[in-house]
C-alpha positions in Angstrom: 35.7 -13.0 115.6 35.8 -9.3 116.5 35.5 -8.4 112.8 32.2 -7.3 111.4 29.9 -10.1 110.1 29.5 -8.3 106.8 33.2 -8.2 106.2 33.7 -11.8 107.1 30.9 -12.9 104.8 32.1 -11.1 101.6 33.4 -13.8 99.2 36.5 -11.8 98.2 37.2 -10.3 101.6 40.8 -10.8 102.8 39.3 -11.6 106.2 37.8 -14.8 104.8 41.3 -16.2 104.3 41.9 -15.8 108.1 38.9 -18.0 109.0 39.4 -21.5 110.1 38.1 -24.4 108.0 35.1 -24.8 110.3 34.3 -21.1 110.1 34.7 -21.2 106.3 32.3 -24.2 106.1 29.8 -22.4 108.3 30.0 -19.3 106.1 29.5 -21.3 103.0 26.4 -22.9 104.5 25.0 -19.5 105.4 25.6 -18.2 101.8 23.8 -21.3 100.3 20.9 -20.8 102.7 20.7 -17.1 101.8 20.7 -18.0 98.0 17.9 -20.5 98.5 15.8 -18.0 100.4 16.3 -15.4 97.7 15.3 -18.0 95.1 12.2 -18.9 97.1 11.3 -15.2 97.4 11.7 -14.7 93.7 9.5 -17.8 92.9 6.9 -16.5 95.3 6.9 -13.1 93.6 6.4 -14.8 90.2 3.5 -16.9 91.5 1.9 -13.9 93.1 2.3 -12.0 89.8 0.8 -14.9 87.9 -2.2 -15.0 90.2 -2.8 -11.3 89.8 -2.5 -11.7 86.0 -5.1 -14.5 86.1 -7.4 -12.3 88.2 -7.0 -9.4 85.7 -7.6 -11.6 82.8 -10.8 -13.0 84.4 -12.1 -9.5 85.2 -11.1 -8.3 81.7 -12.9 -11.3 80.1 -16.0 -10.8 82.2 -16.0 -7.0 81.5 -15.4 -7.7 77.8 -18.4 -10.2 77.7 -20.6 -7.6 79.4 -19.5 -4.9 77.0 -20.1 -7.2 74.0 -23.5 -8.1 75.3 -24.4 -4.4 75.9 -23.2 -3.5 72.4 -25.3 -6.4 70.9 -28.3 -5.3 72.9 -27.9 -1.7 71.8 -27.6 -2.9 68.2 -30.8 -5.0 68.6 -32.7 -2.0 69.9 -31.6 0.1 66.9 -32.6 -2.7 64.5 -36.0 -3.0 66.2 -36.5 0.8 65.8 -35.8 0.4 62.1 -37.5 -2.9 61.5 -39.2 -4.4 64.6 -39.5 -8.0 63.2 -35.7 -8.1 62.3 -34.8 -6.6 65.6 -36.6 -9.3 67.6 -35.0 -12.0 65.4 -31.5 -10.5 66.0 -32.0 -10.5 69.7 -33.3 -14.1 69.8 -30.4 -15.4 67.6 -27.9 -13.9 70.0 -29.6 -15.3 73.1 -30.4 -11.8 74.4 -34.1 -12.7 74.2 -35.9 -16.0 74.3 -38.5 -16.9 71.7 -41.2 -16.7 74.3 -44.3 -14.5 74.1 -44.0 -13.5 77.8 -40.3 -12.6 77.4 -40.9 -10.6 74.3 -43.8 -8.8 75.9 -41.6 -8.0 78.9 -38.9 -6.6 76.6 -41.5 -4.4 74.8 -43.2 -3.3 78.0 -39.9 -2.3 79.6 -39.1 -0.5 76.4 -35.6 0.7 77.2 -34.3 2.5 74.1 -37.3 1.4 72.0 -39.3 3.8 69.8 -43.0 3.7 70.8 -44.0 3.9 67.1 -41.9 0.9 66.3 -43.6 -1.0 69.2 -46.9 0.0 67.7 -45.8 -1.3 64.3 -44.7 -4.6 65.7 -47.9 -5.1 67.8 -50.0 -3.9 64.9 -49.3 -7.3 63.4 -50.4 -9.1 66.6 -52.5 -7.5 69.4 -53.4 -4.3 71.1 -51.7 -2.9 74.1 -52.3 0.6 75.6 -48.8 1.8 76.2 -47.5 2.6 72.7 -48.2 5.0 69.9 -50.5 4.1 67.1 -48.6 3.5 63.9 -49.3 5.7 60.9 -50.3 2.9 58.6 -54.1 2.9 58.4 -54.5 -0.9 58.1 -52.4 -1.4 61.3 -54.5 1.1 63.2 -57.6 -0.6 62.0 -56.3 -4.0 63.3 -55.3 -2.7 66.7 -58.6 -0.8 67.2 -60.5 -3.9 66.1 -58.6 -6.0 68.7 -59.2 -3.4 71.4 -62.9 -3.1 70.7 -63.3 -6.9 70.7 -61.4 -7.2 74.0 -63.4 -4.4 75.6 -66.7 -5.9 74.6 -65.6 -9.3 75.8 -64.6 -7.9 79.2 -67.6 -5.5 79.4 -70.6 -7.4 78.0 -73.8 -5.4 77.4 -72.2 -1.9 77.3 -72.3 -1.8 73.5 -74.5 -3.5 70.9 -71.5 -4.5 68.8 -67.8 -4.3 68.4 -68.3 -1.8 65.6 -70.0 0.6 68.1 -67.0 0.4 70.5 -64.6 0.8 67.5 -66.3 4.0 66.2 -66.8 5.5 69.7 -63.1 4.9 70.5 -62.0 6.8 67.4 -64.5 9.6 68.3 -62.8 9.9 71.7 -59.3 10.1 70.2 -60.5 12.8 67.7 -62.3 14.7 70.5 -59.1 14.6 72.7 -57.1 16.0 69.8 -59.6 18.7 68.9 -60.0 19.9 72.5 -56.4 19.9 73.5 -54.3 20.4 70.3 -53.4 24.2 70.2 -53.4 24.1 66.4 -57.1 23.3 66.4 -59.0 26.6 66.8 -62.5 25.3 66.4 -63.1 23.4 69.7 -66.1 21.0 69.3 -68.9 21.6 71.8 -70.8 18.8 73.5 -73.7 18.8 71.0 -71.3 18.2 68.1 -69.7 15.2 69.8 -73.1 13.8 70.5 -74.2 14.4 66.9 -71.1 12.7 65.4 -72.0 9.5 67.3 -75.6 9.3 66.4 -76.8 5.9 65.1 -73.6 4.1 65.8 -75.2 1.7 68.3 -76.5 -0.7 65.7 -78.7 2.0 64.3 -79.6 3.5 67.7 -78.0 6.2 69.8 -75.8 5.8 72.8 -77.1 7.2 76.1 -76.5 10.9 76.1 -75.4 10.9 79.7 -72.6 8.5 78.8 -71.4 10.8 76.0 -71.7 13.8 78.3 -69.5 12.1 80.9 -66.9 11.1 78.3 -66.9 14.6 76.9 -66.5 16.3 80.3 -63.8 13.8 81.4 -61.7 14.4 78.3 -62.2 18.2 78.4 -61.1 18.4 82.0 -58.1 16.0 81.7 -56.6 15.0 78.3 -55.2 11.5 77.9 -51.6 11.5 76.8 -49.5 9.0 74.8 -46.4 7.9 76.7 -43.2 9.7 75.8 -40.7 7.8 73.6 -37.8 6.3 75.5 -36.6 5.7 72.0 -36.6 9.4 71.3 -32.9 9.4 72.0 -32.1 10.9 68.7 -29.4 8.3 68.1 -32.2 5.8 67.5 -34.4 8.2 65.5 -31.7 9.2 63.1 -29.9 5.9 62.9 -31.0 5.1 59.3 -32.7 8.1 57.7 -34.4 8.1 54.3 -32.3 11.1 53.3 -29.9 13.7 54.8 -27.9 16.6 53.6 -27.2 20.4 53.6 -30.1 22.6 52.3 -30.9 26.3 52.5 -34.1 27.2 54.4 -36.0 30.5 54.1 -37.0 32.0 57.5 -40.6 32.5 58.4 -40.8 35.9 60.1 -37.4 37.2 59.0 -37.0 36.3 55.3 -33.3 35.3 55.3 -31.8 32.1 53.9 -29.9 29.9 56.4 -27.9 26.8 55.8 -29.3 23.8 57.8 -28.5 20.1 58.0 -31.8 18.2 57.1 -32.7 14.7 58.0 -35.8 12.9 56.6 -37.0 10.0 58.7 -40.0 8.6 60.5 -42.4 10.7 58.2 -40.8 14.0 59.6 -38.3 16.5 58.3 -35.8 17.5 60.9 -33.3 20.3 60.5 -30.1 21.1 62.6 -27.7 24.0 62.7 -24.7 21.7 62.8 -24.3 18.0 62.0 -23.0 17.4 65.5 -26.1 18.8 67.2 -27.9 16.4 69.4 -31.2 18.2 69.2 -32.9 19.5 66.0 -33.6 23.2 65.6 -36.9 22.3 64.1 -39.3 19.5 63.2 -41.8 19.4 60.3 -44.2 16.5 60.5 -45.2 15.5 56.9 -48.7 14.5 57.7 -51.2 15.9 55.1 -48.6 18.2 53.5 -47.7 18.6 49.8 -44.4 19.4 48.1 -43.7 21.0 44.8 -41.0 22.8 42.8 -41.1 26.6 42.9 -39.1 29.4 41.2 -37.3 31.9 43.4 -35.4 34.9 42.2 -32.8 34.7 45.0 -32.1 30.9 45.2 -32.0 28.1 42.6 -33.4 24.6 42.9 -36.2 25.5 45.3 -39.1 23.4 46.5 -41.9 24.2 49.0 -43.9 22.3 51.7 -47.4 23.5 52.2 -51.0 22.5 53.2 -52.8 21.5 50.0 -56.3 22.9 49.9 -55.9 24.9 53.1 -54.6 28.2 51.9 -53.4 30.5 54.7 -53.2 27.7 57.3 -49.9 27.4 59.1 -48.0 24.2 58.7 -48.0 22.1 61.9 -44.4 22.2 63.0 -42.2 23.3 65.9 -38.7 24.8 66.4 -36.3 26.0 69.1 -36.2 29.7 69.6 -33.2 31.8 70.6 -33.9 31.2 74.3 -33.9 27.4 73.8 -37.7 27.1 74.2 -39.7 24.9 71.9 -42.3 26.9 70.1 -44.8 26.3 67.3 -43.6 27.2 63.8 -45.3 30.1 62.1 -44.8 29.1 58.4 -47.7 28.9 56.0 -45.2 27.1 53.8 -41.5 26.1 54.0 -39.3 27.1 51.1 -36.1 25.2 50.8 -33.2 25.4 48.3 -31.1 22.3 47.2 -27.5 22.6 45.9 -28.2 21.1 42.5 -31.3 20.2 40.3 -30.6 16.5 40.8 -30.7 16.9 44.6 -33.8 19.0 44.3 -35.6 16.1 42.5 -34.2 13.5 44.9 -35.4 15.5 48.0 -38.9 16.0 46.5 -39.2 12.3 45.6 -38.1 11.2 49.1 -40.4 13.7 50.8 -43.4 12.7 48.8 -42.8 9.1 49.7 -42.8 10.1 53.4 -45.9 12.2 53.4 -48.8 10.6 55.2 -52.5 11.2 55.6 -54.4 11.1 58.8 -56.4 7.9 58.5 -58.8 8.4 61.3 -61.6 9.9 59.3 -61.4 7.3 56.6 -61.5 4.4 59.1 -64.4 5.8 61.0 -66.4 6.5 57.9 -65.9 2.9 56.7 -67.1 1.6 60.1 -70.2 3.9 60.1 -71.0 2.6 56.6 -70.8 -1.0 57.8 -73.2 -0.2 60.7 -75.7 1.4 58.2 -75.4 -1.6 55.8 -76.2 -4.0 58.7 -79.3 -2.1 59.6 
């Protein structure tokens, strides 16, 4: 028994032959017990591995569901920005939003990733809320302002003689705010002009001059601002443009032609230095502009954007300068060259379809005529 235990337990050890039958029996029992222990350890390892695999599968499934939900929610927001009605339907069908007015209102109010103009378009079919941009379509603006005026008169009885009075004054305030604080408007209206433009709107009578004076002073001292677009993440803005492609643009101050990637969407023409840029080099709103073919001795297939009937007036636009600052554009017109005659025609057609008119003056004029007819 003075031999080492290891040597005595080896199955092929010569020392094993020297053991007594009792010792050999005991050694066999130890070997069997050792094998059973090793088997149990192996089974336990397999069970532990299976448990960890189940946990990983569960976590992966939960993460996958969350990723899928986030992707569908992102897709729903993009659909909303392109077509608000379809976007809401998409979200409801996928149980990301309930078909409940309060739930939908909460989704719009929170507004994560939503374009304010799209919210305005959606609500233009329904009701007025203050925290969105007015849509460009005149009829929708008219409906929203009508709803606002009706609600204001209901909550503030006796302030105005009629809803039409509140409607016209509201538009006058919007135009006053723009005229006083838009740097492109050089002729700033004085108080007496604001008072004059609102004469006779109170069912044929005038509003108290001290009320108009307080409104004027308030807006002059502190402009009201429309909330910034959470949806101005350009991923949403440029998700489904009317047209995009490479064009040549003539510089304003320095008359050189530069190749730019143009995107036409949301009644604006955006241009980039590279297709991978996240921010545009310039933005040209198409409100009240005209477009026409022009001949240029240096470039073929040219067309031009300009203010029709306002010769010498700069086009309302902005761009990023060499220092990265956003500055106002200095073009009286934008001259652009397309690669082919067909593309020239296609761009002109698409731009004309995107040009809008400022509807404010037409809407206010119609309301004033209504007031005059009633009196």
